Amino acid sequence: MKKILEVLRYGDGDIRFNTDVDPVKQPKEVADLLSQIVMTMATKLWGGNELAVLAVIRLLAVADLSLCVNRKEMIRNLDSESAQMAKALREAMCAFQEDGGKAFVFGPGIKPPKMRN
């Protein structure tokens, strides 16, 4: 098991971060991680505690943006990269459906119905 991101709060003002990911030594692994995270957020995460998880992810993003040197450039980069990933995800879903697959989209907080085999 690899630690992608651990955020622990030990007390007031004592928040610690840890990860096993090394973008300098393993750039391909970091790139692959994006696809894995997107698929998890699009599938497994929904129906669980996604509202709390997404709230914390957004807090981390806001904190990062508040500390970065060039916020506008960072936002442009995030916008561009997320748009490219969204397009690839839509294209993959369309290809899946064209091949006869069925895809159901459930919004946050909505659990899929239990299906019979």
mmCIF file of N, CA and C in Angstrom:
data_model
loop_
_atom_site.group_PDB
_atom_site.id
_atom_site.type_symbol
_atom_site.label_atom_id
_atom_site.label_comp_id
_atom_site.label_asym_id
_atom_site.label_seq_id
_atom_site.Cartn_x
_atom_site.Cartn_y
_atom_site.Cartn_z
ATOM 1 N N MET A 1 0.851 -1.166 0.000
ATOM 2 C CA MET A 1 0.000 0.000 0.000
ATOM 3 C C MET A 1 0.901 1.235 0.000
ATOM 4 N N LYS A 2 0.501 2.201 -0.800
ATOM 5 C CA LYS A 2 1.231 3.451 -0.892
ATOM 6 C C LYS A 2 0.368 4.588 -0.389
ATOM 7 N N LYS A 3 0.973 5.491 0.354
ATOM 8 C CA LYS A 3 0.252 6.638 0.899
ATOM 9 C C LYS A 3 0.256 7.734 -0.153
ATOM 10 N N ILE A 4 -0.921 8.063 -0.701
ATOM 11 C CA ILE A 4 -1.021 9.137 -1.692
ATOM 12 C C ILE A 4 -0.961 10.476 -0.976
ATOM 13 N N LEU A 5 -1.827 10.665 -0.003
ATOM 14 C CA LEU A 5 -1.786 11.892 0.797
ATOM 15 C C LEU A 5 -2.431 11.610 2.139
ATOM 16 N N GLU A 6 -1.697 11.908 3.168
ATOM 17 C CA GLU A 6 -2.214 11.783 4.521
ATOM 18 C C GLU A 6 -2.190 13.179 5.136
ATOM 19 N N VAL A 7 -3.314 13.584 5.672
ATOM 20 C CA VAL A 7 -3.417 14.885 6.337
ATOM 21 C C VAL A 7 -3.948 14.602 7.735
ATOM 22 N N LEU A 8 -3.129 14.891 8.731
ATOM 23 C CA LEU A 8 -3.512 14.608 10.108
ATOM 24 C C LEU A 8 -3.505 15.892 10.926
ATOM 25 N N ARG A 9 -4.494 16.001 11.773
ATOM 26 C CA ARG A 9 -4.581 17.150 12.668
ATOM 27 C C ARG A 9 -4.310 16.651 14.087
ATOM 28 N N TYR A 10 -3.198 17.086 14.651
ATOM 29 C CA TYR A 10 -2.794 16.658 15.981
ATOM 30 C C TYR A 10 -3.347 17.567 17.067
ATOM 31 N N GLY A 11 -3.743 18.747 16.710
ATOM 32 C CA GLY A 11 -4.273 19.707 17.667
ATOM 33 C C GLY A 11 -4.453 21.034 16.957
ATOM 34 N N ASP A 12 -4.814 22.041 17.707
ATOM 35 C CA ASP A 12 -5.014 23.362 17.107
ATOM 36 C C ASP A 12 -3.733 23.851 16.451
ATOM 37 N N GLY A 13 -3.802 24.117 15.172
ATOM 38 C CA GLY A 13 -2.658 24.654 14.439
ATOM 39 C C GLY A 13 -1.568 23.650 14.129
ATOM 40 N N ASP A 14 -1.781 22.384 14.430
ATOM 41 C CA ASP A 14 -0.759 21.361 14.171
ATOM 42 C C ASP A 14 -1.291 20.349 13.166
ATOM 43 N N ILE A 15 -1.187 20.714 11.893
ATOM 44 C CA ILE A 15 -1.630 19.838 10.811
ATOM 45 C C ILE A 15 -0.380 19.356 10.089
ATOM 46 N N ARG A 16 -0.326 18.047 9.833
ATOM 47 C CA ARG A 16 0.847 17.463 9.189
ATOM 48 C C ARG A 16 0.431 16.701 7.937
ATOM 49 N N PHE A 17 1.320 16.772 6.939
ATOM 50 C CA PHE A 17 1.077 16.126 5.651
ATOM 51 C C PHE A 17 2.146 15.066 5.420
ATOM 52 N N ASN A 18 1.760 13.988 4.755
ATOM 53 C CA ASN A 18 2.724 12.959 4.413
ATOM 54 C C ASN A 18 2.286 12.276 3.116
ATOM 55 N N THR A 19 3.262 11.830 2.337
ATOM 56 C CA THR A 19 2.980 11.113 1.096
ATOM 57 C C THR A 19 4.157 10.223 0.750
ATOM 58 N N ASP A 20 3.886 9.146 0.047
ATOM 59 C CA ASP A 20 4.930 8.279 -0.494
ATOM 60 C C ASP A 20 5.218 8.627 -1.954
ATOM 61 N N VAL A 21 4.475 9.575 -2.503
ATOM 62 C CA VAL A 21 4.621 9.962 -3.904
ATOM 63 C C VAL A 21 5.796 10.918 -4.041
ATOM 64 N N ASP A 22 6.674 10.633 -5.001
ATOM 65 C CA ASP A 22 7.831 11.499 -5.251
ATOM 66 C C ASP A 22 7.802 11.932 -6.711
ATOM 67 N N PRO A 23 7.284 13.139 -6.997
ATOM 68 C CA PRO A 23 7.151 13.579 -8.387
ATOM 69 C C PRO A 23 8.490 13.748 -9.109
ATOM 70 N N VAL A 24 9.574 13.961 -8.370
ATOM 71 C CA VAL A 24 10.887 14.117 -9.007
ATOM 72 C C VAL A 24 11.429 12.758 -9.448
ATOM 73 N N LYS A 25 11.335 11.768 -8.575
ATOM 74 C CA LYS A 25 11.875 10.438 -8.882
ATOM 75 C C LYS A 25 10.915 9.589 -9.709
ATOM 76 N N GLN A 26 9.603 9.868 -9.618
ATOM 77 C CA GLN A 26 8.600 9.031 -10.286
ATOM 78 C C GLN A 26 7.579 9.876 -11.039
ATOM 79 N N PRO A 27 8.009 10.659 -12.036
ATOM 80 C CA PRO A 27 7.052 11.538 -12.737
ATOM 81 C C PRO A 27 5.946 10.769 -13.456
ATOM 82 N N LYS A 28 6.241 9.604 -14.009
ATOM 83 C CA LYS A 28 5.212 8.819 -14.698
ATOM 84 C C LYS A 28 4.157 8.323 -13.707
ATOM 85 N N GLU A 29 4.604 7.914 -12.543
ATOM 86 C CA GLU A 29 3.660 7.450 -11.524
ATOM 87 C C GLU A 29 2.703 8.566 -11.113
ATOM 88 N N VAL A 30 3.208 9.788 -11.033
ATOM 89 C CA VAL A 30 2.361 10.932 -10.676
ATOM 90 C C VAL A 30 1.335 11.182 -11.779
ATOM 91 N N ALA A 31 1.764 11.092 -13.029
ATOM 92 C CA ALA A 31 0.835 11.284 -14.148
ATOM 93 C C ALA A 31 -0.234 10.193 -14.161
ATOM 94 N N ASP A 32 0.164 8.951 -13.919
ATOM 95 C CA ASP A 32 -0.791 7.838 -13.876
ATOM 96 C C ASP A 32 -1.762 7.986 -12.705
ATOM 97 N N LEU A 33 -1.286 8.570 -11.637
ATOM 98 C CA LEU A 33 -2.106 8.740 -10.446
ATOM 99 C C LEU A 33 -3.330 9.607 -10.725
ATOM 100 N N LEU A 34 -3.186 10.606 -11.589
ATOM 101 C CA LEU A 34 -4.315 11.466 -11.924
ATOM 102 C C LEU A 34 -5.473 10.657 -12.481
ATOM 103 N N SER A 35 -5.188 9.773 -13.443
ATOM 104 C CA SER A 35 -6.246 8.937 -14.030
ATOM 105 C C SER A 35 -6.896 8.048 -12.976
ATOM 106 N N GLN A 36 -6.089 7.476 -12.106
ATOM 107 C CA GLN A 36 -6.625 6.603 -11.061
ATOM 108 C C GLN A 36 -7.515 7.379 -10.092
ATOM 109 N N ILE A 37 -7.091 8.596 -9.747
ATOM 110 C CA ILE A 37 -7.889 9.412 -8.834
ATOM 111 C C ILE A 37 -9.212 9.812 -9.484
ATOM 112 N N VAL A 38 -9.154 10.198 -10.757
ATOM 113 C CA VAL A 38 -10.381 10.580 -11.466
ATOM 114 C C VAL A 38 -11.354 9.406 -11.498
ATOM 115 N N MET A 39 -10.865 8.219 -11.831
ATOM 116 C CA MET A 39 -11.758 7.055 -11.905
ATOM 117 C C MET A 39 -12.340 6.721 -10.534
ATOM 118 N N THR A 40 -11.550 6.849 -9.495
ATOM 119 C CA THR A 40 -12.058 6.584 -8.150
ATOM 120 C C THR A 40 -13.130 7.592 -7.769
ATOM 121 N N MET A 41 -12.869 8.871 -8.078
ATOM 122 C CA MET A 41 -13.853 9.903 -7.740
ATOM 123 C C MET A 41 -15.112 9.762 -8.586
ATOM 124 N N ALA A 42 -14.985 9.195 -9.775
ATOM 125 C CA ALA A 42 -16.138 9.021 -10.656
ATOM 126 C C ALA A 42 -16.915 7.752 -10.327
ATOM 127 N N THR A 43 -16.321 6.860 -9.565
ATOM 128 C CA THR A 43 -16.990 5.577 -9.311
ATOM 129 C C THR A 43 -17.070 5.257 -7.830
ATOM 130 N N LYS A 44 -16.005 4.774 -7.256
ATOM 131 C CA LYS A 44 -16.026 4.234 -5.896
ATOM 132 C C LYS A 44 -16.359 5.256 -4.820
ATOM 133 N N LEU A 45 -15.900 6.487 -4.981
ATOM 134 C CA LEU A 45 -16.091 7.478 -3.927
ATOM 135 C C LEU A 45 -17.558 7.848 -3.760
ATOM 136 N N TRP A 46 -18.295 7.966 -4.856
ATOM 137 C CA TRP A 46 -19.692 8.387 -4.778
ATOM 138 C C TRP A 46 -20.531 7.361 -4.046
ATOM 139 N N GLY A 47 -21.395 7.832 -3.198
ATOM 140 C CA GLY A 47 -22.238 6.949 -2.400
ATOM 141 C C GLY A 47 -21.656 6.726 -1.015
ATOM 142 N N GLY A 48 -20.512 7.304 -0.745
ATOM 143 C CA GLY A 48 -19.868 7.158 0.556
ATOM 144 C C GLY A 48 -19.782 8.496 1.253
ATOM 145 N N ASN A 49 -18.587 8.839 1.653
ATOM 146 C CA ASN A 49 -18.389 10.093 2.380
ATOM 147 C C ASN A 49 -17.799 11.169 1.478
ATOM 148 N N GLU A 50 -18.243 11.186 0.213
ATOM 149 C CA GLU A 50 -17.655 12.101 -0.761
ATOM 150 C C GLU A 50 -17.845 13.563 -0.419
ATOM 151 N N LEU A 51 -18.937 13.930 0.209
ATOM 152 C CA LEU A 51 -19.149 15.347 0.532
ATOM 153 C C LEU A 51 -18.068 15.856 1.482
ATOM 154 N N ALA A 52 -17.734 15.058 2.485
ATOM 155 C CA ALA A 52 -16.683 15.452 3.429
ATOM 156 C C ALA A 52 -15.317 15.431 2.754
ATOM 157 N N VAL A 53 -15.058 14.406 1.957
ATOM 158 C CA VAL A 53 -13.765 14.291 1.279
ATOM 159 C C VAL A 53 -13.577 15.453 0.309
ATOM 160 N N LEU A 54 -14.579 15.758 -0.494
ATOM 161 C CA LEU A 54 -14.471 16.854 -1.453
ATOM 162 C C LEU A 54 -14.314 18.205 -0.748
ATOM 163 N N ALA A 55 -14.974 18.368 0.375
ATOM 164 C CA ALA A 55 -14.834 19.619 1.126
ATOM 165 C C ALA A 55 -13.382 19.821 1.561
ATOM 166 N N VAL A 56 -12.752 18.759 2.046
ATOM 167 C CA VAL A 56 -11.357 18.866 2.492
ATOM 168 C C VAL A 56 -10.421 19.058 1.299
ATOM 169 N N ILE A 57 -10.676 18.355 0.193
ATOM 170 C CA ILE A 57 -9.853 18.539 -1.008
ATOM 171 C C ILE A 57 -9.927 19.999 -1.463
ATOM 172 N N ARG A 58 -11.107 20.573 -1.437
ATOM 173 C CA ARG A 58 -11.266 21.966 -1.858
ATOM 174 C C ARG A 58 -10.583 22.921 -0.878
ATOM 175 N N LEU A 59 -10.617 22.609 0.405
ATOM 176 C CA LEU A 59 -9.887 23.424 1.378
ATOM 177 C C LEU A 59 -8.389 23.403 1.085
ATOM 178 N N LEU A 60 -7.865 22.216 0.767
ATOM 179 C CA LEU A 60 -6.447 22.098 0.431
ATOM 180 C C LEU A 60 -6.121 22.901 -0.830
ATOM 181 N N ALA A 61 -7.012 22.859 -1.810
ATOM 182 C CA ALA A 61 -6.785 23.611 -3.055
ATOM 183 C C ALA A 61 -6.784 25.109 -2.784
ATOM 184 N N VAL A 62 -7.719 25.581 -1.969
ATOM 185 C CA VAL A 62 -7.773 27.010 -1.648
ATOM 186 C C VAL A 62 -6.522 27.428 -0.874
ATOM 187 N N ALA A 63 -6.102 26.598 0.058
ATOM 188 C CA ALA A 63 -4.889 26.906 0.825
ATOM 189 C C ALA A 63 -3.683 26.974 -0.105
ATOM 190 N N ASP A 64 -3.578 26.023 -1.029
ATOM 191 C CA ASP A 64 -2.471 26.012 -1.979
ATOM 192 C C ASP A 64 -2.489 27.266 -2.852
ATOM 193 N N LEU A 65 -3.663 27.615 -3.368
ATOM 194 C CA LEU A 65 -3.773 28.804 -4.213
ATOM 195 C C LEU A 65 -3.449 30.087 -3.447
ATOM 196 N N SER A 66 -3.787 30.118 -2.179
ATOM 197 C CA SER A 66 -3.515 31.323 -1.400
ATOM 198 C C SER A 66 -2.022 31.519 -1.148
ATOM 199 N N LEU A 67 -1.245 30.443 -1.274
ATOM 200 C CA LEU A 67 0.193 30.524 -1.022
ATOM 201 C C LEU A 67 1.054 30.542 -2.281
ATOM 202 N N CYS A 68 0.459 30.254 -3.433
ATOM 203 C CA CYS A 68 1.273 30.158 -4.646
ATOM 204 C C CYS A 68 1.717 31.543 -5.118
ATOM 205 N N VAL A 69 2.791 31.571 -5.880
ATOM 206 C CA VAL A 69 3.383 32.828 -6.339
ATOM 207 C C VAL A 69 2.508 33.504 -7.386
ATOM 208 N N ASN A 70 1.932 32.713 -8.304
ATOM 209 C CA ASN A 70 1.139 33.286 -9.386
ATOM 210 C C ASN A 70 -0.209 32.562 -9.453
ATOM 211 N N ARG A 71 -1.176 33.058 -8.685
ATOM 212 C CA ARG A 71 -2.494 32.415 -8.612
ATOM 213 C C ARG A 71 -3.158 32.283 -9.967
ATOM 214 N N LYS A 72 -3.120 33.342 -10.769
ATOM 215 C CA LYS A 72 -3.817 33.310 -12.058
ATOM 216 C C LYS A 72 -3.237 32.242 -12.968
ATOM 217 N N GLU A 73 -1.926 32.114 -12.993
ATOM 218 C CA GLU A 73 -1.298 31.073 -13.819
ATOM 219 C C GLU A 73 -1.664 29.683 -13.302
ATOM 220 N N MET A 74 -1.655 29.512 -11.987
ATOM 221 C CA MET A 74 -2.013 28.224 -11.395
ATOM 222 C C MET A 74 -3.458 27.868 -11.737
ATOM 223 N N ILE A 75 -4.358 28.839 -11.632
ATOM 224 C CA ILE A 75 -5.767 28.586 -11.952
ATOM 225 C C ILE A 75 -5.920 28.244 -13.430
ATOM 226 N N ARG A 76 -5.193 28.947 -14.303
ATOM 227 C CA ARG A 76 -5.231 28.619 -15.738
ATOM 228 C C ARG A 76 -4.755 27.192 -15.976
ATOM 229 N N ASN A 77 -3.669 26.807 -15.321
ATOM 230 C CA ASN A 77 -3.144 25.452 -15.483
ATOM 231 C C ASN A 77 -4.136 24.410 -14.980
ATOM 232 N N LEU A 78 -4.711 24.656 -13.809
ATOM 233 C CA LEU A 78 -5.704 23.721 -13.273
ATOM 234 C C LEU A 78 -6.920 23.634 -14.188
ATOM 235 N N ASP A 79 -7.362 24.766 -14.714
ATOM 236 C CA ASP A 79 -8.504 24.791 -15.619
ATOM 237 C C ASP A 79 -8.200 23.996 -16.888
ATOM 238 N N SER A 80 -7.025 24.210 -17.454
ATOM 239 C CA SER A 80 -6.642 23.535 -18.693
ATOM 240 C C SER A 80 -6.510 22.019 -18.483
ATOM 241 N N GLU A 81 -5.798 21.634 -17.425
ATOM 242 C CA GLU A 81 -5.595 20.203 -17.171
ATOM 243 C C GLU A 81 -6.900 19.494 -16.838
ATOM 244 N N SER A 82 -7.751 20.144 -16.042
ATOM 245 C CA SER A 82 -9.016 19.502 -15.687
ATOM 246 C C SER A 82 -9.950 19.430 -16.894
ATOM 247 N N ALA A 83 -9.909 20.418 -17.780
ATOM 248 C CA ALA A 83 -10.723 20.377 -18.999
ATOM 249 C C ALA A 83 -10.281 19.227 -19.898
ATOM 250 N N GLN A 84 -8.976 19.044 -20.029
ATOM 251 C CA GLN A 84 -8.465 17.934 -20.842
ATOM 252 C C GLN A 84 -8.882 16.587 -20.254
ATOM 253 N N MET A 85 -8.810 16.453 -18.940
ATOM 254 C CA MET A 85 -9.203 15.194 -18.298
ATOM 255 C C MET A 85 -10.699 14.964 -18.440
ATOM 256 N N ALA A 86 -11.500 16.018 -18.293
ATOM 257 C CA ALA A 86 -12.951 15.889 -18.448
ATOM 258 C C ALA A 86 -13.303 15.454 -19.866
ATOM 259 N N LYS A 87 -12.610 16.018 -20.859
ATOM 260 C CA LYS A 87 -12.857 15.644 -22.252
ATOM 261 C C LYS A 87 -12.507 14.181 -22.486
ATOM 262 N N ALA A 88 -11.367 13.746 -21.976
ATOM 263 C CA ALA A 88 -10.966 12.345 -22.136
ATOM 264 C C ALA A 88 -11.956 11.407 -21.455
ATOM 265 N N LEU A 89 -12.449 11.805 -20.296
ATOM 266 C CA LEU A 89 -13.422 10.981 -19.577
ATOM 267 C C LEU A 89 -14.736 10.883 -20.351
ATOM 268 N N ARG A 90 -15.206 12.029 -20.892
ATOM 269 C CA ARG A 90 -16.442 12.015 -21.700
ATOM 270 C C ARG A 90 -16.269 11.135 -22.936
ATOM 271 N N GLU A 91 -15.117 11.260 -23.603
ATOM 272 C CA GLU A 91 -14.858 10.452 -24.800
ATOM 273 C C GLU A 91 -14.820 8.962 -24.467
ATOM 274 N N ALA A 92 -14.216 8.619 -23.343
ATOM 275 C CA ALA A 92 -14.156 7.211 -22.929
ATOM 276 C C ALA A 92 -15.552 6.685 -22.621
ATOM 277 N N MET A 93 -16.392 7.505 -21.962
ATOM 278 C CA MET A 93 -17.749 7.078 -21.645
ATOM 279 C C MET A 93 -18.571 6.896 -22.919
ATOM 280 N N CYS A 94 -18.409 7.810 -23.868
ATOM 281 C CA CYS A 94 -19.131 7.688 -25.140
ATOM 282 C C CYS A 94 -18.706 6.436 -25.891
ATOM 283 N N ALA A 95 -17.412 6.161 -25.923
ATOM 284 C CA ALA A 95 -16.912 4.960 -26.599
ATOM 285 C C ALA A 95 -17.453 3.709 -25.919
ATOM 286 N N PHE A 96 -17.500 3.710 -24.594
ATOM 287 C CA PHE A 96 -18.040 2.590 -23.836
ATOM 288 C C PHE A 96 -19.503 2.358 -24.187
ATOM 289 N N GLN A 97 -20.273 3.451 -24.264
ATOM 290 C CA GLN A 97 -21.688 3.339 -24.592
ATOM 291 C C GLN A 97 -21.893 2.908 -26.039
ATOM 292 N N GLU A 98 -21.052 3.377 -26.947
ATOM 293 C CA GLU A 98 -21.151 2.967 -28.355
ATOM 294 C C GLU A 98 -20.862 1.480 -28.528
ATOM 295 N N ASP A 99 -20.050 0.925 -27.622
ATOM 296 C CA ASP A 99 -19.747 -0.505 -27.655
ATOM 297 C C ASP A 99 -20.809 -1.332 -26.939
ATOM 298 N N GLY A 100 -21.905 -0.684 -26.539
ATOM 299 C CA GLY A 100 -23.011 -1.395 -25.909
ATOM 300 C C GLY A 100 -23.024 -1.322 -24.397
ATOM 301 N N GLY A 101 -22.063 -0.654 -23.811
ATOM 302 C CA GLY A 101 -22.018 -0.534 -22.357
ATOM 303 C C GLY A 101 -23.054 0.449 -21.861
ATOM 304 N N LYS A 102 -23.402 0.319 -20.599
ATOM 305 C CA LYS A 102 -24.348 1.241 -19.982
ATOM 306 C C LYS A 102 -23.640 1.986 -18.867
ATOM 307 N N ALA A 103 -23.789 3.284 -18.868
ATOM 308 C CA ALA A 103 -23.182 4.120 -17.832
ATOM 309 C C ALA A 103 -24.276 4.915 -17.145
ATOM 310 N N PHE A 104 -24.267 4.893 -15.841
ATOM 311 C CA PHE A 104 -25.231 5.646 -15.051
ATOM 312 C C PHE A 104 -24.466 6.679 -14.242
ATOM 313 N N VAL A 105 -24.957 7.890 -14.211
ATOM 314 C CA VAL A 105 -24.299 8.959 -13.476
ATOM 315 C C VAL A 105 -25.119 9.267 -12.229
ATOM 316 N N PHE A 106 -24.463 9.215 -11.082
ATOM 317 C CA PHE A 106 -25.100 9.537 -9.811
ATOM 318 C C PHE A 106 -24.374 10.735 -9.223
ATOM 319 N N GLY A 107 -25.104 11.722 -8.798
ATOM 320 C CA GLY A 107 -24.497 12.904 -8.198
ATOM 321 C C GLY A 107 -24.000 12.626 -6.796
ATOM 322 N N PRO A 108 -23.259 13.560 -6.224
ATOM 323 C CA PRO A 108 -22.746 13.387 -4.872
ATOM 324 C C PRO A 108 -23.867 13.156 -3.870
ATOM 325 N N GLY A 109 -23.646 12.233 -2.970
ATOM 326 C CA GLY A 109 -24.615 11.966 -1.916
ATOM 327 C C GLY A 109 -25.744 11.035 -2.328
ATOM 328 N N ILE A 110 -25.759 10.624 -3.598
ATOM 329 C CA ILE A 110 -26.812 9.729 -4.083
ATOM 330 C C ILE A 110 -26.207 8.348 -4.292
ATOM 331 N N LYS A 111 -26.683 7.399 -3.508
ATOM 332 C CA LYS A 111 -26.160 6.041 -3.616
ATOM 333 C C LYS A 111 -26.869 5.320 -4.758
ATOM 334 N N PRO A 112 -26.104 4.549 -5.555
ATOM 335 C CA PRO A 112 -26.753 3.756 -6.600
ATOM 336 C C PRO A 112 -27.672 2.719 -5.969
ATOM 337 N N PRO A 113 -28.753 2.362 -6.652
ATOM 338 C CA PRO A 113 -29.641 1.349 -6.096
ATOM 339 C C PRO A 113 -28.942 -0.006 -6.075
ATOM 340 N N LYS A 114 -29.328 -0.837 -5.129
ATOM 341 C CA LYS A 114 -28.765 -2.186 -5.084
ATOM 342 C C LYS A 114 -29.374 -2.971 -6.218
ATOM 343 N N MET A 115 -28.508 -3.581 -7.021
ATOM 344 C CA MET A 115 -28.990 -4.304 -8.200
ATOM 345 C C MET A 115 -28.889 -5.799 -7.969
ATOM 346 N N ARG A 116 -29.777 -6.508 -8.587
ATOM 347 C CA ARG A 116 -29.730 -7.967 -8.541
ATOM 348 C C ARG A 116 -28.840 -8.473 -9.642
ATOM 349 N N ASN A 117 -28.163 -9.582 -9.380
ATOM 350 C CA ASN A 117 -27.324 -10.197 -10.418
ATOM 351 C C ASN A 117 -28.171 -10.951 -11.406
#
